[in-house]
Amino acid sequence: MKVRTRSDLEMLRSEGLSTLYPSRPRISVGMATCGLATGAADVYDTLRDEADARGLDITLVVTGCIGYCQQEPLVDISLPGHGRVLYARVTPDLARVLIAALAAGELPAEGALAVIPEEETSEVSETSEVLPGIPLLNELPFYAHQHKIVLRNSGLIDPTRIEEYIARDGYQALARALLDLTLQEVIDEVLHSGLRGRGGAGFPTGRKWQICYDAPGQPKYVICNGDEGDPGAYMDRTVLESDPYNVIEGLTIAGYAIGAREGYIYVRDEYPLAVERVTQAVARAGELGLLGEDILGSGFDFGVTIVRGAGAFVCGEETALISSIEGGLGEPRPRPPFPATSGLWGQPTVINNVKTLATVPVIIGRGADWYASIGAEGNAGTVVFSLVGKVANTGLVEVPLGLTLHDMIESIGGGGLGGRAVKAVQTGGPSGGCLPARLFDLPISYETLTEAGSIMGSGGMVVMDEDTCMVDVARYFLAFTMAESCGKCTPCREGTRYMHETLTRIVEGEGTPEDLELLEEVAEWVKAASLCGLGQTAPNPVLSTLRYFRDEYEAHVTEKRCPAGVCRALIRFTIQPDVCTGCGLCLRECPAGAISGEKKEPYVIDQELCTHCRICYDVCPVGAIEIVR
Amino acid sequence: MPLIAQPLPLPGGALLARLHGINAEHGYLPEEALRGAADELQVPLSQVYSAASFYSAFSFEPRGRHTIHACQGTACYIRGGDKLLEKLEATLGVKAGETTADRLCTLETVYCVGSCSMAPVIRVDGDTYGRLKASHLPRILKKCRPIEEQEV
Ligand SMILES: Cc1cc2nc3c(=O)[nH]c(=O)nc-3n(C[C@H](O)[C@H](O)[C@H](O)COP(=O)(O)O)c2cc1C
Ligand code: SF4
Ligand code: FES
């Protein structure tokens, strides 16, 4: 079948609705990479086998990321006539319980995390009565502040079924753009929405499109940047895996708006499932004529090529990414000219982040005014963060811009891991910085984060507590940027090496107070003199930690002490004999063979052999290992 | 106008796709295959080589039958990913980047596999394992041991 008209879309919509809201139980298992990492595939198999064995008629669906990763594996069950419930930390055993209950026509309370409020589209009754005592999803602190736009379909639809995407208003925006709006009108809509690029720098998307539209020269190209190189962040992966058609629709609209007929999606190599899902989605959209020639009978032709990266962080930088697609080295080149006027093969090219493009269909579908009304002044809309690190609730969250860091970390995140106090949050990956807890009243916006010495970045948010050494964190990031610097320009290549060496000296207890000043000086110089964003921002982790956590640096260089008890050269491990129960776990786990003793007697650590790896500290069930700082 | 006939530009992404293809087939990039790719794509061998060496996904050395990626991304690092790596190195008797003498396992590091919420994680032959403690490793590494030892 080819989709030629709006009524063809309606046909697919009703097909999608029939699987999205079937008359039998629908069970969706969150099986994005995060779910799979905690055993979701076993849960899926058990659900299927158990339902088969009982002859239970269900719709079993592989869905994307439901967001609350802390609670994975997550299973979402809707039982027509009863309601919809989200089950958490599902094991194969719980899966059997769930199927048994469904076979009896019930939604069990066991394992239930929340009741999912029903949408208008289905005909189910009052949600609060579904399972007494179980909160509604939006009453959970984790979801209370969230507003899902980019993630609106993630974890809800089957990402391999375009019909379900269409049932959720997918491709309405493309139809509107192609059939009702001129190129300029599409650009104006995006411009007025206030959308800014979600790849990090926050450049207004409509402006970028306008520049490219105005630039002379054909052909033009549009590229989706799915390189997501920030270590510790997984927003783009999730969107690509969970809702690939959303990104493809956004890319197609962008192509139409700027007058391009070819688009590229560049996906990071470490994301095989994202590559698979997007490849499948592009093929399916092509089959239906939603990519290809004369889309929706509008005369607009558009094709998409998927390029798989190959493990180079710098390729996320737009000019490097373009060179990588061209078959050259993934090295940046000086800008201007910007890609919007001279990009792929020297032609005008729009390059946008995955989330930027995933927002476009909603803007065109619901209008610029609606989007602009969300968020804060100059920072319209929502932003997706991956909230990870030493935080109680890890997961993928989408919040309106302007929310405070406090609401993000304390409310949504539930505070520190294991109830410990949060010390800092790191945003923006290796280009960003660490902000101390006392600044958590700051609203999240491009400008506030930059002024505070970090950046918004692409959405990585790594929470740190008292057990995280900020000097070591700075060293960690510099090790990363030093390894990933392409080496093309000297300030970045040599500057990152110098900063890394100095930081390594400091964490090894060999630093001096003068090192701190030198570090600052070199950092400023690298910032000013590097060619691309990698070098220009590489000093941020150093500068921000020096600014907010100078006392930790000073403890390292003057007292040769690591207050967080992390830096190996500055700490010692001992076993408190009065606490040790002699269980022998530490002896078994110690990779250095430094622990000796008899069962039921206190064990001891041989300081000569101990490599200070901390494994015993982490495994001891009674907390008998002491870190001497 | 250039005076010398220029080869047509490669289709976008073609060289990377070719390198991925070779890598998937052989597990690394053998010289023969790279020469073949250069001929086929009509690009200088030097261009193929410089691209192949630029990207960390490719190796010129044969790898072990299994590849273990220990994530050292930020989330994993601050939740003990470096300790897991150390334990892996001690257990396998190789350093990151090396292959065991029996060519069974290659140990690699990776900066994030996108499962940061489950930190620390490792990936074995493409399967990701999250929320790990050092004590979980022996079970996961089972499949990386010779078949006859796997029952032990
Ligand atoms: C070193 C470096 C790495 C980058 N990595 C990414 C990335 O992984 N994803 C991304 O969308 N943008 C990344 N960027 C930003 C891109 O250069 C570009 O600004 C962005 O893709 C534009 O999209 P946007 O306008 O939608 O934000 C990176 C920039 C630098 C300097
Ligand atoms: S700043 Fe660093 S990464 Fe960027 S071009 Fe220079 S050397 Fe390469
Ligand atoms: S930091 Fe390890 S998976 Fe992202």
mmCIF file of N, CA, C and O in Angstrom, chain A residues 415-451:
data_model
loop_
_atom_site.group_PDB
_atom_site.id
_atom_site.type_symbol
_atom_site.label_atom_id
_atom_site.label_comp_id
_atom_site.label_asym_id
_atom_site.label_seq_id
_atom_site.Cartn_x
_atom_site.Cartn_y
_atom_site.Cartn_z
ATOM 1 N N GLY A 415 16.572 12.725 45.302
ATOM 2 C CA GLY A 415 17.764 12.983 46.115
ATOM 3 C C GLY A 415 18.867 11.975 45.862
ATOM 4 O O GLY A 415 18.834 11.220 44.893
ATOM 5 N N GLY A 416 19.828 11.984 46.770
ATOM 6 C CA GLY A 416 21.024 11.154 46.568
ATOM 7 C C GLY A 416 20.750 9.669 46.687
ATOM 8 O O GLY A 416 19.771 9.239 47.306
ATOM 9 N N LEU A 417 21.641 8.912 46.115
ATOM 10 C CA LEU A 417 21.554 7.454 46.168
ATOM 11 C C LEU A 417 21.724 7.007 47.617
ATOM 12 O O LEU A 417 22.599 7.486 48.317
ATOM 13 N N GLY A 418 20.867 6.115 48.061
ATOM 14 C CA GLY A 418 20.970 5.590 49.415
ATOM 15 C C GLY A 418 20.805 6.662 50.472
ATOM 16 O O GLY A 418 21.344 6.552 51.567
ATOM 17 N N GLY A 419 20.080 7.746 50.129
ATOM 18 C CA GLY A 419 19.814 8.803 51.085
ATOM 19 C C GLY A 419 20.990 9.723 51.358
ATOM 20 O O GLY A 419 20.907 10.611 52.210
ATOM 21 N N ARG A 420 22.111 9.529 50.668
ATOM 22 C CA ARG A 420 23.258 10.408 50.907
ATOM 23 C C ARG A 420 23.021 11.780 50.298
ATOM 24 O O ARG A 420 22.221 11.942 49.383
ATOM 25 N N ALA A 421 23.738 12.778 50.832
ATOM 26 C CA ALA A 421 23.549 14.143 50.352
ATOM 27 C C ALA A 421 24.197 14.315 48.982
ATOM 28 O O ALA A 421 25.289 13.810 48.734
ATOM 29 N N VAL A 422 23.515 15.035 48.108
ATOM 30 C CA VAL A 422 24.057 15.318 46.788
ATOM 31 C C VAL A 422 25.052 16.469 46.912
ATOM 32 O O VAL A 422 24.780 17.470 47.568
ATOM 33 N N LYS A 423 26.207 16.331 46.301
ATOM 34 C CA LYS A 423 27.228 17.380 46.370
ATOM 35 C C LYS A 423 27.205 18.271 45.133
ATOM 36 O O LYS A 423 27.392 19.479 45.229
ATOM 37 N N ALA A 424 26.999 17.674 43.983
ATOM 38 C CA ALA A 424 27.110 18.449 42.745
ATOM 39 C C ALA A 424 26.358 17.749 41.635
ATOM 40 O O ALA A 424 26.009 16.572 41.747
ATOM 41 N N VAL A 425 26.118 18.501 40.560
ATOM 42 C CA VAL A 425 25.580 17.873 39.374
ATOM 43 C C VAL A 425 26.429 18.311 38.195
ATOM 44 O O VAL A 425 26.893 19.452 38.133
ATOM 45 N N GLN A 426 26.664 17.375 37.314
ATOM 46 C CA GLN A 426 27.482 17.648 36.145
ATOM 47 C C GLN A 426 26.551 17.669 34.937
ATOM 48 O O GLN A 426 25.797 16.725 34.725
ATOM 49 N N THR A 427 26.552 18.743 34.196
ATOM 50 C CA THR A 427 25.735 18.791 32.973
ATOM 51 C C THR A 427 26.650 19.053 31.783
ATOM 52 O O THR A 427 27.763 19.556 31.930
ATOM 53 N N GLY A 428 26.181 18.677 30.615
ATOM 54 C CA GLY A 428 26.905 19.035 29.394
ATOM 55 C C GLY A 428 28.063 18.127 29.052
ATOM 56 O O GLY A 428 28.828 18.424 28.135
ATOM 57 N N GLY A 429 28.215 17.022 29.761
ATOM 58 C CA GLY A 429 29.282 16.073 29.424
ATOM 59 C C GLY A 429 30.654 16.707 29.519
ATOM 60 O O GLY A 429 30.870 17.633 30.305
ATOM 61 N N PRO A 430 31.594 16.248 28.708
ATOM 62 C CA PRO A 430 32.966 16.744 28.785
ATOM 63 C C PRO A 430 33.085 18.226 28.428
ATOM 64 O O PRO A 430 34.097 18.852 28.706
ATOM 65 N N SER A 431 32.035 18.791 27.842
ATOM 66 C CA SER A 431 32.062 20.219 27.516
ATOM 67 C C SER A 431 31.475 21.054 28.633
ATOM 68 O O SER A 431 31.484 22.272 28.572
ATOM 69 N N GLY A 432 30.913 20.379 29.630
ATOM 70 C CA GLY A 432 30.184 21.108 30.664
ATOM 71 C C GLY A 432 30.966 21.211 31.952
ATOM 72 O O GLY A 432 32.184 21.045 31.984
ATOM 73 N N GLY A 433 30.229 21.484 33.013
ATOM 74 C CA GLY A 433 30.906 21.671 34.280
ATOM 75 C C GLY A 433 30.102 21.088 35.420
ATOM 76 O O GLY A 433 29.018 20.549 35.224
ATOM 77 N N CYS A 434 30.677 21.205 36.626
ATOM 78 C CA CYS A 434 30.029 20.677 37.817
ATOM 79 C C CYS A 434 29.474 21.832 38.628
ATOM 80 O O CYS A 434 30.203 22.759 38.988
ATOM 81 N N LEU A 435 28.193 21.781 38.934
ATOM 82 C CA LEU A 435 27.578 22.834 39.729
ATOM 83 C C LEU A 435 27.296 22.313 41.134
ATOM 84 O O LEU A 435 26.783 21.212 41.302
ATOM 85 N N PRO A 436 27.634 23.121 42.150
ATOM 86 C CA PRO A 436 27.466 22.661 43.525
ATOM 87 C C PRO A 436 26.004 22.724 43.971
ATOM 88 O O PRO A 436 25.213 23.492 43.428
ATOM 89 N N ALA A 437 25.687 21.952 44.999
ATOM 90 C CA ALA A 437 24.309 21.864 45.481
ATOM 91 C C ALA A 437 23.753 23.226 45.899
ATOM 92 O O ALA A 437 22.560 23.474 45.785
ATOM 93 N N ARG A 438 24.633 24.119 46.354
ATOM 94 C CA ARG A 438 24.087 25.408 46.790
ATOM 95 C C ARG A 438 23.532 26.237 45.634
ATOM 96 O O ARG A 438 22.852 27.240 45.857
ATOM 97 N N LEU A 439 23.812 25.850 44.403
ATOM 98 C CA LEU A 439 23.248 26.568 43.256
ATOM 99 C C LEU A 439 22.000 25.897 42.694
ATOM 100 O O LEU A 439 21.516 26.259 41.623
ATOM 101 N N PHE A 440 21.454 24.921 43.424
ATOM 102 C CA PHE A 440 20.350 24.153 42.855
ATOM 103 C C PHE A 440 19.047 24.938 42.701
ATOM 104 O O PHE A 440 18.076 24.429 42.144
ATOM 105 N N ASP A 441 19.025 26.183 43.202
ATOM 106 C CA ASP A 441 17.824 26.983 42.968
ATOM 107 C C ASP A 441 17.798 27.553 41.557
ATOM 108 O O ASP A 441 16.811 28.152 41.138
ATOM 109 N N LEU A 442 18.892 27.400 40.829
ATOM 110 C CA LEU A 442 18.947 27.932 39.468
ATOM 111 C C LEU A 442 17.919 27.254 38.580
ATOM 112 O O LEU A 442 17.764 26.043 38.614
ATOM 113 N N PRO A 443 17.228 28.073 37.768
ATOM 114 C CA PRO A 443 16.349 27.460 36.777
ATOM 115 C C PRO A 443 17.195 26.912 35.620
ATOM 116 O O PRO A 443 18.243 27.467 35.292
ATOM 117 N N ILE A 444 16.729 25.826 35.042
ATOM 118 C CA ILE A 444 17.467 25.213 33.946
ATOM 119 C C ILE A 444 17.180 25.978 32.658
ATOM 120 O O ILE A 444 16.055 25.966 32.160
ATOM 121 N N SER A 445 18.195 26.688 32.177
ATOM 122 C CA SER A 445 18.065 27.345 30.872
ATOM 123 C C SER A 445 19.457 27.428 30.262
ATOM 124 O O SER A 445 20.458 27.250 30.955
ATOM 125 N N TYR A 446 19.502 27.685 28.968
ATOM 126 C CA TYR A 446 20.803 27.767 28.302
ATOM 127 C C TYR A 446 21.688 28.804 28.986
ATOM 128 O O TYR A 446 22.857 28.556 29.262
ATOM 129 N N GLU A 447 21.088 29.973 29.279
ATOM 130 C CA GLU A 447 21.892 31.069 29.793
ATOM 131 C C GLU A 447 22.341 30.843 31.234
ATOM 132 O O GLU A 447 23.500 31.057 31.570
ATOM 133 N N THR A 448 21.412 30.403 32.101
ATOM 134 C CA THR A 448 21.811 30.256 33.508
ATOM 135 C C THR A 448 22.924 29.220 33.655
ATOM 136 O O THR A 448 23.866 29.443 34.412
ATOM 137 N N LEU A 449 22.811 28.136 32.940
ATOM 138 C CA LEU A 449 23.839 27.099 33.097
ATOM 139 C C LEU A 449 25.184 27.592 32.577
ATOM 140 O O LEU A 449 26.229 27.321 33.166
ATOM 141 N N THR A 450 25.164 28.332 31.477
ATOM 142 C CA THR A 450 26.422 28.857 30.947
ATOM 143 C C THR A 450 27.048 29.859 31.915
ATOM 144 O O THR A 450 28.242 29.808 32.201
ATOM 145 N N GLU A 451 26.196 30.751 32.445
ATOM 146 C CA GLU A 451 26.734 31.743 33.388
ATOM 147 C C GLU A 451 27.345 31.075 34.618
ATOM 148 O O GLU A 451 28.315 31.551 35.183
#
